[in-house]
Coordinates of C-alpha atoms in Angstrom, one line a residue:
X1 CA 0.0 0.0 0.0
X2 CA 1.8 3.1 -1.2
X3 CA -0.6 6.0 -2.0
X4 CA 0.3 8.9 0.4
X5 CA -3.3 9.6 1.1
X6 CA -3.9 6.1 2.4
X7 CA -0.5 5.1 3.8
X8 CA -0.2 8.1 6.2
X9 CA -3.5 7.9 8.0
X10 CA -5.0 4.7 6.8
X11 CA -8.6 4.4 5.5
X12 CA -11.7 2.4 6.5
X13 CA -11.7 0.6 3.1
X14 CA -8.4 -1.1 4.0
X15 CA -10.2 -3.0 6.8
X16 CA -12.0 -5.0 4.0
X17 CA -8.6 -6.3 2.9
X18 CA -7.8 -7.4 6.4
X19 CA -11.2 -9.0 6.8
X20 CA -10.5 -11.0 3.6
X21 CA -7.4 -12.4 5.3
X22 CA -4.7 -10.2 3.8
X23 CA -1.9 -8.4 5.7
X24 CA -1.6 -4.8 4.6
X25 CA 2.0 -3.5 4.4
X26 CA 3.1 0.1 4.1
X27 CA 6.6 0.5 2.7
X28 CA 6.8 4.2 3.2
X29 CA 4.0 5.7 5.3
X30 CA 3.0 9.2 4.2
X31 CA 5.5 9.5 1.3
X32 CA 6.3 8.0 -2.1
X33 CA 8.5 4.9 -1.6
X34 CA 11.9 4.5 -3.2
X35 CA 12.7 1.7 -5.5
X36 CA 14.8 0.0 -2.8
X37 CA 11.8 0.2 -0.4
X38 CA 9.6 -1.4 -2.9
X39 CA 12.1 -4.1 -3.6
X40 CA 12.2 -4.9 0.1
X41 CA 8.5 -5.5 0.3
X42 CA 6.8 -6.2 -3.0
X43 CA 8.3 -9.6 -3.9
X44 CA 6.3 -11.2 -1.1
X45 CA 3.0 -9.5 -2.0
X46 CA 0.1 -10.8 -4.0
X47 CA -1.6 -7.4 -4.4
X48 CA -0.2 -3.9 -4.8
X49 CA -2.3 -0.8 -4.3
X50 CA 0.0 1.7 -6.0
X51 CA 0.5 5.4 -5.9
X52 CA 2.4 7.6 -8.3
X53 CA 5.7 5.9 -8.0
X54 CA 7.4 4.3 -11.0
X55 CA 6.8 0.6 -11.3
X56 CA 9.5 -0.6 -13.7
X57 CA 9.9 -3.9 -15.5
X58 CA 12.9 -4.9 -13.3
X59 CA 10.8 -4.5 -10.1
X60 CA 7.9 -6.6 -11.5
X61 CA 10.3 -9.4 -12.5
X62 CA 11.2 -9.8 -8.8
X63 CA 7.6 -10.4 -7.8
X64 CA 6.6 -14.0 -8.8
X65 CA 3.6 -14.0 -6.5
X66 CA 2.2 -10.6 -7.5
X67 CA -1.3 -11.0 -9.2
X68 CA -2.7 -7.5 -9.3
X69 CA -1.7 -3.8 -9.2
X70 CA -4.6 -1.5 -8.3
X71 CA -4.3 2.2 -8.7
X72 CA -6.2 4.8 -6.6
X73 CA -6.4 7.0 -9.7
X74 CA -7.0 6.8 -13.4
X75 CA -3.4 7.0 -14.5
X76 CA -1.4 3.8 -15.1
X77 CA 1.5 5.1 -17.1
X78 CA 3.8 4.8 -14.1
X79 CA 3.5 1.0 -14.5
X80 CA 5.4 -1.0 -17.1
X81 CA 2.2 -2.4 -18.6
X82 CA 3.9 -4.6 -21.2
X83 CA 5.8 -6.5 -18.5
X84 CA 2.8 -6.7 -16.3
X85 CA 0.8 -8.3 -19.1
X86 CA 3.6 -10.7 -19.9
X87 CA 3.8 -11.8 -16.2
X88 CA 0.0 -12.1 -16.0
X89 CA -0.3 -9.2 -13.5
X90 CA -3.7 -7.5 -13.7
X91 CA -3.5 -3.7 -13.7
X92 CA -6.7 -2.0 -12.5
X93 CA -7.2 1.8 -12.5
X94 CA -9.9 3.6 -10.4
X95 CA -11.7 5.1 -13.3
X96 CA -13.4 8.3 -12.6
X97 CA -12.8 8.2 -8.8
X98 CA -10.9 11.5 -8.7
X99 CA -12.2 13.1 -11.8
X100 CA -14.3 15.8 -10.1
X101 CA -11.5 16.9 -7.8
X102 CA -9.0 17.2 -10.6
X103 CA -11.4 19.0 -12.8
X104 CA -12.3 21.5 -10.1
X105 CA -8.6 22.1 -9.4
X106 CA -7.8 22.7 -13.1
X107 CA -10.5 25.4 -13.3
X108 CA -9.5 26.9 -9.9
X109 CA -5.9 27.2 -11.2
X110 CA -7.1 28.9 -14.4
X111 CA -9.1 31.4 -12.3
X112 CA -6.1 31.9 -10.0
X113 CA -3.8 32.7 -13.0
X114 CA -6.4 34.9 -14.7
X115 CA -6.9 37.0 -11.6
X116 CA -3.3 36.7 -10.3
X117 CA -4.6 35.6 -6.9
X118 CA -1.4 34.1 -5.5
X119 CA 0.6 37.2 -6.7
X120 CA -1.9 39.6 -5.0
X121 CA -2.1 37.4 -1.8
X122 CA 1.7 37.3 -1.4
X123 CA 2.1 41.1 -1.8
X124 CA -0.7 42.0 0.6
X125 CA 0.7 39.6 3.2
X126 CA 4.0 41.4 2.9
X127 CA 2.1 44.6 3.6
X128 CA 2.4 45.9 0.0
X129 CA -0.7 47.4 -1.5
X130 CA -0.2 46.5 -5.2
X131 CA -2.8 45.7 -7.8
X132 CA -2.5 44.0 -11.2
X133 CA -5.2 43.9 -13.8
X134 CA -6.8 40.5 -14.2
X135 CA -8.7 38.7 -16.9
X136 CA -12.3 37.5 -17.1
X137 CA -12.5 33.9 -18.4
X138 CA -16.1 34.3 -19.6
X139 CA -16.0 34.8 -23.4
X140 CA -12.5 33.4 -23.7
X141 CA -11.5 30.1 -25.3
X142 CA -10.5 27.1 -23.3
X143 CA -8.6 24.3 -25.1
X144 CA -8.8 20.9 -23.4
X145 CA -6.2 18.2 -24.4
X146 CA -7.7 14.9 -23.4
X147 CA -11.5 14.5 -23.1
X148 CA -11.7 11.6 -20.7
X149 CA -13.8 11.8 -17.6
X150 CA -11.7 14.7 -16.2
X151 CA -11.6 16.7 -19.4
X152 CA -15.3 16.3 -19.9
X153 CA -16.1 17.7 -16.5
X154 CA -13.8 20.7 -17.1
X155 CA -15.6 21.3 -20.4
X156 CA -19.0 21.3 -18.8
X157 CA -18.0 23.7 -16.0
X158 CA -16.1 26.0 -18.4
X159 CA -19.1 26.2 -20.7
X160 CA -21.2 26.9 -17.7
X161 CA -19.3 30.1 -16.9
X162 CA -19.5 31.3 -20.5
X163 CA -16.2 30.1 -22.0
X164 CA -15.9 28.8 -25.6
X165 CA -14.6 25.3 -25.3
X166 CA -12.6 23.4 -27.9
X167 CA -11.0 20.0 -27.4
X168 CA -8.6 17.4 -28.8
X169 CA -8.3 13.7 -27.9
X170 CA -6.3 11.0 -29.5
X171 CA -9.4 8.7 -29.5
X172 CA -12.4 11.0 -29.4
X173 CA -15.7 9.6 -28.2
X174 CA -18.1 10.9 -30.8
X175 CA -21.0 9.5 -28.6
X176 CA -20.3 12.0 -25.8
X177 CA -23.0 14.6 -25.5
X178 CA -20.8 17.7 -25.6
X179 CA -21.7 21.0 -23.9
X180 CA -23.3 23.7 -26.0
X181 CA -20.9 25.3 -28.4
X182 CA -18.1 22.7 -27.9
X183 CA -16.0 22.0 -30.9
X184 CA -13.6 19.2 -31.7
X185 CA -10.3 20.5 -33.2
X186 CA -6.8 19.2 -34.0
X187 CA -3.9 19.8 -31.6
X188 CA -2.4 22.6 -33.8
X189 CA -5.7 24.5 -33.9
X190 CA -6.1 24.1 -30.2
X191 CA -2.6 25.4 -29.4
X192 CA -3.0 28.4 -31.6
X193 CA -6.6 29.2 -30.8
X194 CA -6.8 29.0 -27.0
X195 CA -6.6 31.6 -24.3
X196 CA -6.3 28.9 -21.7
X197 CA -5.0 25.3 -22.3
X198 CA -5.6 22.6 -19.8
X199 CA -3.9 19.2 -20.1
X200 CA -5.7 15.9 -19.2
X201 CA -3.8 13.4 -21.3
X202 CA -1.3 10.6 -20.4
X203 CA 2.4 11.3 -20.7
X204 CA 4.5 10.2 -23.7
X205 CA 8.0 9.7 -24.8
X206 CA 8.4 13.4 -25.7
X207 CA 6.7 16.6 -24.5
X208 CA 3.4 17.4 -26.1
X209 CA 4.2 21.1 -25.7
X210 CA 7.8 21.8 -26.5
X211 CA 9.5 25.1 -27.5
X212 CA 7.9 25.2 -31.0
X213 CA 4.4 24.5 -29.7
X214 CA 4.6 27.0 -26.8
X215 CA 5.7 29.7 -29.4
X216 CA 2.5 29.1 -31.3
X217 CA 0.3 29.7 -28.3
X218 CA -1.5 33.0 -28.0
X219 CA 0.5 35.8 -26.3
X220 CA -0.6 36.0 -22.7
X221 CA -2.1 32.5 -22.7
X222 CA -2.5 30.4 -19.5
X223 CA -1.3 26.8 -19.4
X224 CA -2.7 24.4 -16.8
X225 CA -1.1 21.0 -16.2
X226 CA -2.8 18.7 -13.7
X227 CA -1.9 15.6 -15.6
X228 CA 1.8 14.7 -16.1
X229 CA 4.9 17.0 -15.9
X230 CA 6.3 15.1 -18.9
X231 CA 3.7 16.7 -21.2
X232 CA 5.6 20.0 -21.1
X233 CA 9.2 21.0 -21.8
X234 CA 10.0 22.7 -18.5
X235 CA 13.0 24.8 -19.7
X236 CA 10.9 26.1 -22.6
X237 CA 8.1 27.0 -20.2
X238 CA 10.5 29.0 -18.1
X239 CA 11.7 30.9 -21.2
X240 CA 8.1 31.6 -22.3
X241 CA 7.2 32.9 -18.8
X242 CA 10.3 35.1 -18.7
X243 CA 9.5 36.6 -22.1
X244 CA 5.9 37.2 -21.1
X245 CA 4.6 35.1 -23.9
X246 CA 2.9 32.9 -21.3
X247 CA 0.9 34.7 -18.7
X248 CA 1.1 31.8 -16.2
X249 CA 1.9 28.1 -15.9
X250 CA -0.1 26.1 -13.3
X251 CA 1.2 22.7 -12.3
X252 CA 0.0 20.0 -10.0
X253 CA 2.0 17.0 -11.2
X254 CA 5.8 17.2 -11.0
X255 CA 8.7 15.4 -12.5
X256 CA 9.6 14.0 -9.1
X257 CA 7.6 14.4 -5.9
X258 CA 8.7 16.3 -4.0
X259 CA 10.5 18.2 -6.7
X260 CA 14.3 17.7 -6.9
X261 CA 14.6 21.1 -8.5
X262 CA 12.4 24.0 -7.4
X263 CA 13.4 26.4 -10.1
X264 CA 10.1 26.2 -11.9
X265 CA 8.0 26.3 -8.7
X266 CA 9.8 29.5 -7.5
X267 CA 9.0 31.4 -10.7
X268 CA 6.7 34.3 -10.1
X269 CA 4.3 33.4 -12.9
X270 CA 3.9 29.8 -11.8
X271 CA 1.1 28.5 -9.6
X272 CA 2.2 25.2 -8.1
X273 CA 0.3 22.7 -6.0
X274 CA 1.7 19.5 -4.5
X275 CA -0.3 16.9 -6.5
X276 CA -3.6 17.7 -4.8
X277 CA -5.9 17.3 -7.7
X278 CA -7.5 14.1 -6.3
X279 CA -6.7 15.0 -2.7
X280 CA -10.2 16.0 -1.6
X281 CA -12.3 14.3 1.0
X282 CA -14.7 13.0 -1.6
X283 CA -12.1 11.9 -4.1
X284 CA -10.0 10.0 -1.5
X285 CA -13.1 8.2 -0.4
X286 CA -14.1 7.2 -3.9
X287 CA -10.6 6.3 -5.0
X288 CA -9.8 4.2 -1.9
X289 CA -13.0 2.2 -2.2
X290 CA -12.5 1.7 -5.9
X291 CA -8.9 0.6 -5.5
X292 CA -9.8 -1.9 -2.8
X293 CA -12.7 -3.2 -4.9
X294 CA -10.2 -3.7 -7.8
X295 CA -7.8 -5.6 -5.6
X296 CA -10.4 -7.9 -4.1
X297 CA -12.0 -8.6 -7.5
X298 CA -8.7 -9.5 -9.1
X299 CA -7.5 -11.6 -6.1
X300 CA -10.8 -13.5 -6.1
X301 CA -10.3 -14.3 -9.8
X302 CA -12.9 -11.8 -11.1
X303 CA -11.2 -9.3 -13.5
X304 CA -14.2 -7.0 -13.2
X305 CA -14.6 -6.7 -17.0

């Protein structure tokens, strides 16, 4: 059991695992475990309720008894899925469990950047009466990359406050009932045509938004990333912020957690949160219950398909 939200204080859902006869082990209570800590525990486990830590092939190869990896979130790109499949290890995400929490945070970050709320708060707390002119999001264009359960919720909320919403997805669900005025577009059109871009896609081998893509964004645009740090070229973002081409960068998911390098976090035009998108009372409840359900189904031989 490694998710920080569960390993630090526990959760009532974990009692169901103990009631089913399983011993629950916490390699690193309250923090993300190191690879060495996982190697010391995981080889003797049959189930693994995983957090955001990397689960590489070499680790899985050491775990002959492991039957299931259950996530307390939707993302599974931290797990070597090819190796898991080859070894017969079922990987179960908690689909939709934290969608509302992440969606609300994404929109909250966009508001914070548009109105420069952290900037104003910091100055007033230092007893400086300074004002900076903000932006109204109503009437502006929001581009959403990734229209899964999180992206769809963002779309509905943004449309509700009067934003024009456009979206791109690698595998668009044409059966989704879109909000009024929503438009599907290609990634290039989204980058060039959005006042605010919010990312809700899995990471890849290369950044989705590198130097060239950031240069094609509208001057003064806001970029929100509650998905994966690897979606964005960090050095290019810093340059775009320094030049004023980007109004703000809002980030909740970091390359390492806690960050090994705080350069980006310290930037005046960055709003950074410590991976709290799904860290709400409601999301933790849903995710914990769903993750435990996934473990128990898989361990009982029911894949839950």
